[in-house]
Coordinates of N, CA and C in Angstrom, one line a residue:
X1 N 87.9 72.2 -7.8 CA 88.2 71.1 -6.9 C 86.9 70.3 -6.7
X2 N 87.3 69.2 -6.3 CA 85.7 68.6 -6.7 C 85.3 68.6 -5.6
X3 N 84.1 68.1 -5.7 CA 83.3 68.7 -4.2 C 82.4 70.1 -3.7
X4 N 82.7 71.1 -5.0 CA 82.6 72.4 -4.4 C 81.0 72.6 -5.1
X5 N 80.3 73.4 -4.2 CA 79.0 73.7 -5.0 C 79.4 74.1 -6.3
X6 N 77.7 74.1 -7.1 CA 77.6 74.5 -7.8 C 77.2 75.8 -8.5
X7 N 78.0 77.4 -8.8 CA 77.0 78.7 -8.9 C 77.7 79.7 -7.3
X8 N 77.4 80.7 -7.7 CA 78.1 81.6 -6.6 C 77.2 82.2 -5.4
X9 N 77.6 82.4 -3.9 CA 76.3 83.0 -3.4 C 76.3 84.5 -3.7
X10 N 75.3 84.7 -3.1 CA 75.3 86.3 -3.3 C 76.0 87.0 -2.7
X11 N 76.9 88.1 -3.0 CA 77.5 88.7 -1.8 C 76.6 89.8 -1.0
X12 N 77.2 89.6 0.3 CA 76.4 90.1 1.4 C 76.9 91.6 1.4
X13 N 75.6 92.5 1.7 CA 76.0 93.9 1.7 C 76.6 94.4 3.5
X14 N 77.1 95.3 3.0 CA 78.3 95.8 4.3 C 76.8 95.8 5.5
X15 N 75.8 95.9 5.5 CA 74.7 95.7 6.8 C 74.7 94.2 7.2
X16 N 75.0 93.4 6.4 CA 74.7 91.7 6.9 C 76.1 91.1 7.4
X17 N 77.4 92.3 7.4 CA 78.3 91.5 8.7 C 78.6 92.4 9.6
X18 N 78.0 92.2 10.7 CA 78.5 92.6 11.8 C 79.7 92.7 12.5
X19 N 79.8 94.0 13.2 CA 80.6 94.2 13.4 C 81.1 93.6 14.3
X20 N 82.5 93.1 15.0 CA 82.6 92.4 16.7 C 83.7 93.5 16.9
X21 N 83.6 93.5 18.6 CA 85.3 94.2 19.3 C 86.0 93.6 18.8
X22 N 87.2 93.8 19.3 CA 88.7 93.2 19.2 C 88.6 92.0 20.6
X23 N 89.1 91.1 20.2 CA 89.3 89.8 21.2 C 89.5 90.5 22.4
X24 N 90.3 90.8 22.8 CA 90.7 91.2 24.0 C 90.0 92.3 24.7
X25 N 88.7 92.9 24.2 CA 87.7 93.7 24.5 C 87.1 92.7 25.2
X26 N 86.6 91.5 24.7 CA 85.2 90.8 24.9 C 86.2 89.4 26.0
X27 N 86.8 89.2 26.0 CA 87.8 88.0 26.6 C 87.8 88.0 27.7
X28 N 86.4 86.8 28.7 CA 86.6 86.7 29.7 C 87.6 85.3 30.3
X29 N 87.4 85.8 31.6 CA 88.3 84.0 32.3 C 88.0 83.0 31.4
X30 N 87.5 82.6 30.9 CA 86.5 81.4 30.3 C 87.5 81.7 29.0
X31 N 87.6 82.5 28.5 CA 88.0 82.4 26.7 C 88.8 82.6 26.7
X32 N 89.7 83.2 27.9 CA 91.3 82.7 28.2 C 91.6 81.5 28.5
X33 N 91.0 80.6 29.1 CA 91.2 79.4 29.5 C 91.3 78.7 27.7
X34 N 90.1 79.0 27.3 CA 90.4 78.4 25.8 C 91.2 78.3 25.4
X35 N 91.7 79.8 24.7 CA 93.0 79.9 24.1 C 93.9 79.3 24.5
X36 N 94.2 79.1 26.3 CA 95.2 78.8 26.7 C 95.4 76.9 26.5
X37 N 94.0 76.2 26.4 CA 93.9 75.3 25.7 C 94.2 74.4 24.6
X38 N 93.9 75.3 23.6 CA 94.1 75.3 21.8 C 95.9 75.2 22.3
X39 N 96.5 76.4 22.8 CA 98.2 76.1 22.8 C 98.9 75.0 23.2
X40 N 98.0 74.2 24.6 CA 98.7 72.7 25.0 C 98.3 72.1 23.9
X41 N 97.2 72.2 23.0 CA 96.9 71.3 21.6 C 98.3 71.0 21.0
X42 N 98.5 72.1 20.7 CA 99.2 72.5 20.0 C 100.8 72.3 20.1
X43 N 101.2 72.5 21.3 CA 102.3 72.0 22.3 C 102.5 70.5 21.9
X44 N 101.9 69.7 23.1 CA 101.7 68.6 23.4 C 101.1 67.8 22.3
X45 N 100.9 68.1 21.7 CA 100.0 67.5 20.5 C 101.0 66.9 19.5
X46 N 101.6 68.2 19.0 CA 103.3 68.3 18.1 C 104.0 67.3 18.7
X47 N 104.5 67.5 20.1 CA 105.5 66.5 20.7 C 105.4 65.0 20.6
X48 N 104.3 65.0 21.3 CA 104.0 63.4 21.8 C 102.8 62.4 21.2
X49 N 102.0 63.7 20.2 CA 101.0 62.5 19.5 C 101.7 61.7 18.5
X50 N 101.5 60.3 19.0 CA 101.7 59.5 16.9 C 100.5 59.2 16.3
X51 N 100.9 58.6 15.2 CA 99.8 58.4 14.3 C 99.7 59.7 13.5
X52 N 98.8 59.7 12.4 CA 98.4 60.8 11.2 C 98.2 62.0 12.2
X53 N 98.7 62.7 11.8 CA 98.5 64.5 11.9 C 97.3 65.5 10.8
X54 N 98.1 66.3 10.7 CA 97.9 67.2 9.8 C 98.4 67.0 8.3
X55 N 97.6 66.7 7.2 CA 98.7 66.4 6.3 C 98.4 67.8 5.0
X56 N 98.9 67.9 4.0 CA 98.7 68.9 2.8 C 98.2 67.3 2.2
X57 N 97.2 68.2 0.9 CA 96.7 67.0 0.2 C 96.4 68.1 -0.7
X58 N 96.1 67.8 -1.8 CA 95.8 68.6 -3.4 C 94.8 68.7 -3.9
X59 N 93.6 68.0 -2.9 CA 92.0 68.5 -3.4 C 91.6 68.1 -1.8
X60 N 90.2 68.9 -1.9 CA 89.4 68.9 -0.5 C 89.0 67.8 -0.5
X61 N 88.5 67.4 0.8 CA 88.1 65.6 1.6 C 86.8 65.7 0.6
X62 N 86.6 64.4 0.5 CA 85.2 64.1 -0.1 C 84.1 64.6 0.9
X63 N 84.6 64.8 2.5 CA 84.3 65.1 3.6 C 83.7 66.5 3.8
X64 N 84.2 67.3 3.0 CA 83.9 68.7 3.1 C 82.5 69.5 3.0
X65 N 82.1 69.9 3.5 CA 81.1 70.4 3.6 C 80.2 71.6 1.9
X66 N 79.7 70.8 1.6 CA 78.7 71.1 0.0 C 78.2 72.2 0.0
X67 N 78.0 72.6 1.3 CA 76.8 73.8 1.7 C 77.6 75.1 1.3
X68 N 79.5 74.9 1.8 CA 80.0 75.9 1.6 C 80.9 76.5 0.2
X69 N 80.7 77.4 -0.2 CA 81.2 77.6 -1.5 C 82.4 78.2 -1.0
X70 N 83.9 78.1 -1.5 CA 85.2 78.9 -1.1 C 85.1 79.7 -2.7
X71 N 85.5 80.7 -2.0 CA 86.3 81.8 -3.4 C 87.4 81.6 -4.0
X72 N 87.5 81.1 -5.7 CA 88.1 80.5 -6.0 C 89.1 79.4 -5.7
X73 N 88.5 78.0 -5.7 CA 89.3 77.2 -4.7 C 90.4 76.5 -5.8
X74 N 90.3 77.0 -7.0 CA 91.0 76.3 -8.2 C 92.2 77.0 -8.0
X75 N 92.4 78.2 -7.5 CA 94.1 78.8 -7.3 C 94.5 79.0 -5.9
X76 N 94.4 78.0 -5.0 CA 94.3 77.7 -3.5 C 95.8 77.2 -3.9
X77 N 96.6 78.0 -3.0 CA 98.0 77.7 -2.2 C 98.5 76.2 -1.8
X78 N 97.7 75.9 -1.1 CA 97.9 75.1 0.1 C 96.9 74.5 0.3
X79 N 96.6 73.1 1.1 CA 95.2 72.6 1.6 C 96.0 72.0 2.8
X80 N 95.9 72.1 4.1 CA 95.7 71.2 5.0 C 94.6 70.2 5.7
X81 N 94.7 69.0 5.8 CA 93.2 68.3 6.1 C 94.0 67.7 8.2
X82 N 93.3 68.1 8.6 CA 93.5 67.4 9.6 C 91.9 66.5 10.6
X83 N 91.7 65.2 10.0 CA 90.5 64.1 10.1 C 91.0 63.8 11.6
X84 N 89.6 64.2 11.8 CA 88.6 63.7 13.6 C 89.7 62.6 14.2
X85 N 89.6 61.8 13.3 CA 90.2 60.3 13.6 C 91.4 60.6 14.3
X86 N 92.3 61.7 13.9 CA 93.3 61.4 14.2 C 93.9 62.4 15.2
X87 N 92.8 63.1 16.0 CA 93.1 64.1 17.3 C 92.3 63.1 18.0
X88 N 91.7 61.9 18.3 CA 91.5 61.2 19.9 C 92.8 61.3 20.8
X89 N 94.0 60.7 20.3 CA 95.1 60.5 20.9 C 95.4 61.6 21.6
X90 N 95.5 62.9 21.0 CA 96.0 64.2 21.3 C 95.6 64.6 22.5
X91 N 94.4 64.4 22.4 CA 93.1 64.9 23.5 C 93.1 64.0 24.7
X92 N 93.3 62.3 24.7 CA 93.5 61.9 25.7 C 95.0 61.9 26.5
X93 N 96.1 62.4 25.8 CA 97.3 62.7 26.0 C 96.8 64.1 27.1
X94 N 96.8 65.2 26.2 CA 96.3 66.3 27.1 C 95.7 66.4 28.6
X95 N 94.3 65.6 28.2 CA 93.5 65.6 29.7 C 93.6 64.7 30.3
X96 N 94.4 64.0 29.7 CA 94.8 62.2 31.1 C 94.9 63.0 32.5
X97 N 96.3 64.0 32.4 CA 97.4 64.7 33.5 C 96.7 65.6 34.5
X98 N 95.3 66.1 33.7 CA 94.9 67.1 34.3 C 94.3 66.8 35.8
X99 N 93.9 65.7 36.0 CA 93.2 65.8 37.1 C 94.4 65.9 38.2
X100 N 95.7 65.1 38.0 CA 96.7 65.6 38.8 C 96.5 66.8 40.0
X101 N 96.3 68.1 39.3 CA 96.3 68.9 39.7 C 95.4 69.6 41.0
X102 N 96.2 69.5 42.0 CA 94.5 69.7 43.0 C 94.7 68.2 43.9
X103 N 94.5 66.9 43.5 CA 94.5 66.0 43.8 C 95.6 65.0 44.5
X104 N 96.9 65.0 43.4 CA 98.0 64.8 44.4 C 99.0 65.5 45.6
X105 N 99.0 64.9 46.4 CA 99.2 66.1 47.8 C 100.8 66.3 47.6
X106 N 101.6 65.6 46.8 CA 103.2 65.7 46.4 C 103.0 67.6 45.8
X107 N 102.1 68.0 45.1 CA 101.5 69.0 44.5 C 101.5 70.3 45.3
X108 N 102.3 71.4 44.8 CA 101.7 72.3 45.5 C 100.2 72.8 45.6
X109 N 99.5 73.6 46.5 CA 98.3 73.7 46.3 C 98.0 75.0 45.2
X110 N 97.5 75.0 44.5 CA 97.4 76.2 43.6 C 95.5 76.1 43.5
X111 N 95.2 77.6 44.1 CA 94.0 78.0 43.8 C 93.8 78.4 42.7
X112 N 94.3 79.9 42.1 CA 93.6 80.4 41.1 C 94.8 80.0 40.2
X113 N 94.4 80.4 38.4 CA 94.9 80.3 37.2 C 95.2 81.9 36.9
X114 N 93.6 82.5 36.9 CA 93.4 83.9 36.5 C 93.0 84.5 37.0
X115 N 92.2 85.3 37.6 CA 91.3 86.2 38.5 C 89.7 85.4 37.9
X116 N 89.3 84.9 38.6 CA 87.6 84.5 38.7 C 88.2 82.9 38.1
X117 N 89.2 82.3 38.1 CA 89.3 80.8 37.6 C 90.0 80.1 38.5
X118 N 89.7 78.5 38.6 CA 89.9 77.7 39.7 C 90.7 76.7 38.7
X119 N 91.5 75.6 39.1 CA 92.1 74.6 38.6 C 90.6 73.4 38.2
X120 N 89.6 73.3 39.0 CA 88.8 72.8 38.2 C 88.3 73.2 37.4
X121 N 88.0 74.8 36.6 CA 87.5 75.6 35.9 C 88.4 75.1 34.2
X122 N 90.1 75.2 34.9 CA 90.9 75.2 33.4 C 91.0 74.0 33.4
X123 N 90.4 72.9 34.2 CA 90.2 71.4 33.8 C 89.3 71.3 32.7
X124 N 88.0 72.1 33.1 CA 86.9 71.8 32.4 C 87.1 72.6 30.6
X125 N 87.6 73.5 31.2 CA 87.8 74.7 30.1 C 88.6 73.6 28.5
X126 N 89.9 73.1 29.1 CA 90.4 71.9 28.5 C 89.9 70.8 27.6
X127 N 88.9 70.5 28.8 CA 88.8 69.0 28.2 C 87.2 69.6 27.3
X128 N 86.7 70.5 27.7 CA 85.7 71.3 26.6 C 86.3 71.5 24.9
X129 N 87.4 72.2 25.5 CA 87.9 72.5 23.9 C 88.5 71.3 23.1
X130 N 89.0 70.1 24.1 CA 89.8 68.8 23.1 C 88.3 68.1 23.0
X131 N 87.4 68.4 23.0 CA 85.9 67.5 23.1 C 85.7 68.0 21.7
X132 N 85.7 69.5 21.4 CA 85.1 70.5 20.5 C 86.3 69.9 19.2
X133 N 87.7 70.4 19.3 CA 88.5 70.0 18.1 C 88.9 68.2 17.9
X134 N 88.2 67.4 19.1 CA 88.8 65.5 18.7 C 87.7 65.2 17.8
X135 N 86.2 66.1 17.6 CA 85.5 65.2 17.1 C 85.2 65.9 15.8
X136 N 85.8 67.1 15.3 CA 85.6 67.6 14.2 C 86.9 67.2 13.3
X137 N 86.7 67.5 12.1 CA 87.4 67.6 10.6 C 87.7 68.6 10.4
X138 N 88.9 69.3 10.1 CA 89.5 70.3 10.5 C 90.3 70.7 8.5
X139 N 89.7 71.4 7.8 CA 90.6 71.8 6.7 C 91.0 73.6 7.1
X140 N 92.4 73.5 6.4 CA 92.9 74.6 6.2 C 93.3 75.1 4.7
X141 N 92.9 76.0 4.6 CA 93.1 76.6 3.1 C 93.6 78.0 2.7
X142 N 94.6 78.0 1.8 CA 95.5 78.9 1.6 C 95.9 79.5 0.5
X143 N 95.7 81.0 0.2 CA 95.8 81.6 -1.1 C 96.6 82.7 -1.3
X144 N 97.2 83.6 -2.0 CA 98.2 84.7 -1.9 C 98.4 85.2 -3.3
X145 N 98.2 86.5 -3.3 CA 98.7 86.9 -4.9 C 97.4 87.1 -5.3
X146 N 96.1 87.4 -4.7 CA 94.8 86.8 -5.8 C 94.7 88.1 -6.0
X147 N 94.6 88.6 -7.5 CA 94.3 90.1 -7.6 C 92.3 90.1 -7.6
X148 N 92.5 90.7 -6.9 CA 91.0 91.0 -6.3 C 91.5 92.2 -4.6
X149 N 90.0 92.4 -4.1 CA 90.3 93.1 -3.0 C 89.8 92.6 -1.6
X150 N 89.9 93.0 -0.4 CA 89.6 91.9 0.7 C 88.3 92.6 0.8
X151 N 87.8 93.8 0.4 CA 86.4 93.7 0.8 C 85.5 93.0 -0.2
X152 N 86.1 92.9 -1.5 CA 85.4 91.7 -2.3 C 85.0 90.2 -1.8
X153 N 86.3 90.1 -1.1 CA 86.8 88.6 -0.5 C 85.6 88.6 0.7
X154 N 85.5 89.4 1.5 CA 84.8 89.4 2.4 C 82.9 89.4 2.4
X155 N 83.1 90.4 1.6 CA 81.6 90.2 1.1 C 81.1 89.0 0.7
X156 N 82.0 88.1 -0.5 CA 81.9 87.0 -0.8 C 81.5 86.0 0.2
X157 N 82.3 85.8 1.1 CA 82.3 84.9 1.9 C 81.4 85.0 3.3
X158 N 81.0 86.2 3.2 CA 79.4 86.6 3.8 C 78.4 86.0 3.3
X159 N 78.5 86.2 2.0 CA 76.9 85.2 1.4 C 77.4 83.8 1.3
X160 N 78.4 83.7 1.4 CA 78.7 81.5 1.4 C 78.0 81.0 2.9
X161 N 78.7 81.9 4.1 CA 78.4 81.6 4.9 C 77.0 82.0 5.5
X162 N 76.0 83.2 4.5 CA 74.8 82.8 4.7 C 73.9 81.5 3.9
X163 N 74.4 81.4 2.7 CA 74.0 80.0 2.1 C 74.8 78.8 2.9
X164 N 75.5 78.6 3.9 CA 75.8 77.8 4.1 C 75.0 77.8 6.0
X165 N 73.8 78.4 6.1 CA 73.4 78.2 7.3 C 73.8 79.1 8.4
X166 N 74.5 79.9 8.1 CA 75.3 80.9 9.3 C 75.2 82.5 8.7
X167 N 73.9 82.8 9.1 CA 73.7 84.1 8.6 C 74.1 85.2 9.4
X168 N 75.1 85.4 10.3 CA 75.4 87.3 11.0 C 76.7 86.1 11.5
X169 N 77.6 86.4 10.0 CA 79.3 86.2 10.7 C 79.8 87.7 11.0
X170 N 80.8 87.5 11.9 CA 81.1 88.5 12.6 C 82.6 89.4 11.7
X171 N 82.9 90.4 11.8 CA 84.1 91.1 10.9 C 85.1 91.6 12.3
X172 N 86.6 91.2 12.3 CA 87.0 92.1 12.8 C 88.6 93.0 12.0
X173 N 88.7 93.9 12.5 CA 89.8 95.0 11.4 C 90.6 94.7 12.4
X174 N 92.3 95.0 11.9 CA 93.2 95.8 12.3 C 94.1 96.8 11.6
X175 N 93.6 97.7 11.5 CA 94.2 98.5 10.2 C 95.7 99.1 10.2
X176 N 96.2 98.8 11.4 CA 97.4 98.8 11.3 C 98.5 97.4 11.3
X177 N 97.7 97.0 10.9 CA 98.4 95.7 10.3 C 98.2 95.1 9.2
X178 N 97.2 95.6 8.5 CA 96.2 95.2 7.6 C 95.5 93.7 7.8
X179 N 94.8 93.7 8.9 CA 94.4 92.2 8.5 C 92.8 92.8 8.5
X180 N 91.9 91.4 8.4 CA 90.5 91.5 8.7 C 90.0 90.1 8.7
X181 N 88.9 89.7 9.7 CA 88.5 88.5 10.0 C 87.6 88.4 9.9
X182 N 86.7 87.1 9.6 CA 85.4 87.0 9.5 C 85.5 85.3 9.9
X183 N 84.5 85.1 10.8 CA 84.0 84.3 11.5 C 82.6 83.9 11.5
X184 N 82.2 82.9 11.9 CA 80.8 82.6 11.8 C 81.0 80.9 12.4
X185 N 79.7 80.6 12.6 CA 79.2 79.3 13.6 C 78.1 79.0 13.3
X186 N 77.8 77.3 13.3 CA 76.2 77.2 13.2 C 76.5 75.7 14.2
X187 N 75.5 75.5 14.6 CA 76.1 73.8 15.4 C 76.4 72.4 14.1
X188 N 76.7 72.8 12.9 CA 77.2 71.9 12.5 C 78.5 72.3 11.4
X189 N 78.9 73.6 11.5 CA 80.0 73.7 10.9 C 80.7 75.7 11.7
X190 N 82.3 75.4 11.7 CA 82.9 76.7 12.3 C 83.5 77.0 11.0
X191 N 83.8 79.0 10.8 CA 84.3 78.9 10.4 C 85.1 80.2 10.6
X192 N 86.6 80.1 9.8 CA 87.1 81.7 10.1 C 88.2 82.1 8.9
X193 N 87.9 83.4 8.3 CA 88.7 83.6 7.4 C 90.0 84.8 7.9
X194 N 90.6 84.8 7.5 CA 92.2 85.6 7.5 C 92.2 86.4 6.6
X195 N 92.3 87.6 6.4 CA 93.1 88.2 5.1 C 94.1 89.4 5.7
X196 N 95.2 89.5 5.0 CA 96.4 89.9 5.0 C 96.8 90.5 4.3
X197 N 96.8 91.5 4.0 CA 96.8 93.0 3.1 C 97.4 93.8 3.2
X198 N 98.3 94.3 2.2 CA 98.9 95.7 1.9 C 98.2 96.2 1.0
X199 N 97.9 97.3 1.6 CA 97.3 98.1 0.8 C 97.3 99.1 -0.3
X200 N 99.1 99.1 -0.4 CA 99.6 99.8 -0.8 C 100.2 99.5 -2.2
X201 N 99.8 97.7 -2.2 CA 99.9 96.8 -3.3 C 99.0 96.5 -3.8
X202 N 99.2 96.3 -5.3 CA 97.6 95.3 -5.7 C 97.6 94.4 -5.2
X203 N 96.4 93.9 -4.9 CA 95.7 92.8 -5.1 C 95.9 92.4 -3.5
X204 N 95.9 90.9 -3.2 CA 95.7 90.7 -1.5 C 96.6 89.7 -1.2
X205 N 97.8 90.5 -0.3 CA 98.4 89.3 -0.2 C 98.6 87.5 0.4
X206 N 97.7 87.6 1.3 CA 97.0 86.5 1.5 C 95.8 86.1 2.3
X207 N 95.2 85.1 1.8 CA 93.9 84.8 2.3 C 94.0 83.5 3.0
X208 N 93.1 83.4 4.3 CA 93.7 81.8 5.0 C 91.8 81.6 5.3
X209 N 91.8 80.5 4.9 CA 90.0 80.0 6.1 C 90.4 78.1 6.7
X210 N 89.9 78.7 7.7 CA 89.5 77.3 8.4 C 88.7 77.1 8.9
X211 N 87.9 75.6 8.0 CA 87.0 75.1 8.2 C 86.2 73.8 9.2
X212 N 85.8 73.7 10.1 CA 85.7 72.7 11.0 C 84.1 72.0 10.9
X213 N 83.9 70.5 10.5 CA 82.8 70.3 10.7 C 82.6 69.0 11.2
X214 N 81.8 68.2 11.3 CA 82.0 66.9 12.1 C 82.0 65.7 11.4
X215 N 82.7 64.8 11.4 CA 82.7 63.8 10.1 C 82.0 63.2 10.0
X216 N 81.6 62.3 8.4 CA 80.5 61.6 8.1 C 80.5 60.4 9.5
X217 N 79.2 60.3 9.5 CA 79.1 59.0 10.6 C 79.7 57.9 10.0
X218 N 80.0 57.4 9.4 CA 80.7 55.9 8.6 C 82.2 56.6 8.7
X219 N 82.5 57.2 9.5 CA 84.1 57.7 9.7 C 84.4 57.1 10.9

């Protein structure tokens, strides 16, 4: 696909990804408020945004970030591109309503959300995360069937994400489901991979990453 570096990075040895808990180990008020977030996105977003969405397209944005190498992007499933441009709407749809809350006296009064959270807290929490997804470039990428293994897959994408600026992404297991995750952040690009495994078959049955980074300034 064009666009994609040139040469492979190195794969990273099982000491250079760290380990993280399980979400819900580490998930304070704050990162529940997020998630709970991302879902009005996602809600409200579906319903009532117009204009360009999410679309499938057949090669990556010219947009895409150089730094990062994908594992074989030539037998990629799927590509979703979803451009900056076109989550403003979304995000002022979402947080227009919020101040509502608290402020009109027609309103019942509602203190808490969570334990330790206030209605100004999931105000902020909100319009933090439509700040975070209105102003990035959002690809989704999608693969299944690749005979190879996820700790191949993983290691791989440990050294991309160290050549790409983000050296200690994080790994999480669920081995009774067979998944595993790898994550990583740098202040100019997120990223997170999926993999989806039976183990009991060859090869992996699928691989998902999504990539967030902020669009060229002439966007």
């Amino acid at each position: 696909m064009a666009g994609q570096p040139v040469g492979l990075p190195n794969p990273a040895t099982t000491d250079e990804v760290v380990e993280g808990r399980s979400w819900w180990k580490v998930c304070c008020s704050g990162c529940c408020l997020g998630v709970i977030a991302l879902i009005v996105l996602v809600v409200v977003g579906v319903r009532y945004a117009s204009g360009p969405g999410p679309k499938a397209v057949k090669r990556l944005p010219d947009s895409f970030p150089r730094s990062l190498t994908l594992y074989r992007p030539e037998d990629a499933k799927e590509i979703i591109y979803y451009p900056a441009s076109s989550k403003g709407r979304i995000a002022k749809i979402i947080t227009g309503p919020l101040g509502w809350f608290g402020k009109a006296s027609t309103l019942p009064a509602v203190t808490k959300l969570a334990p330790g959270a206030t209605v100004e807290q999931f105000q902020k929490a909100v319009e933090s995360q439509m700040s975070r997804l209105s102003d990035r470039n959002s690809v989704a990428i999608r693969w299944s069937g690749l005979d190879s293994t996820p700790d191949e897959i993983l290691r791989f994408y440990a050294g991309s994400l160290k050549q790409a600026g983000i050296p200690n992404p994080q790994i999480r297991r669920a081995a009774d489901v067979g998944s595993q995750e790898l994550t990583g952040t740098s202040p100019t690009l997120n990223v997170s991979l999926l993999i989806l495994d039976d183990p009991s078959v060859s090869g992996v049955d699928s691989v998902s990453i999504i990539v967030e980074y902020p669009p060229p300034k002439d966007q």
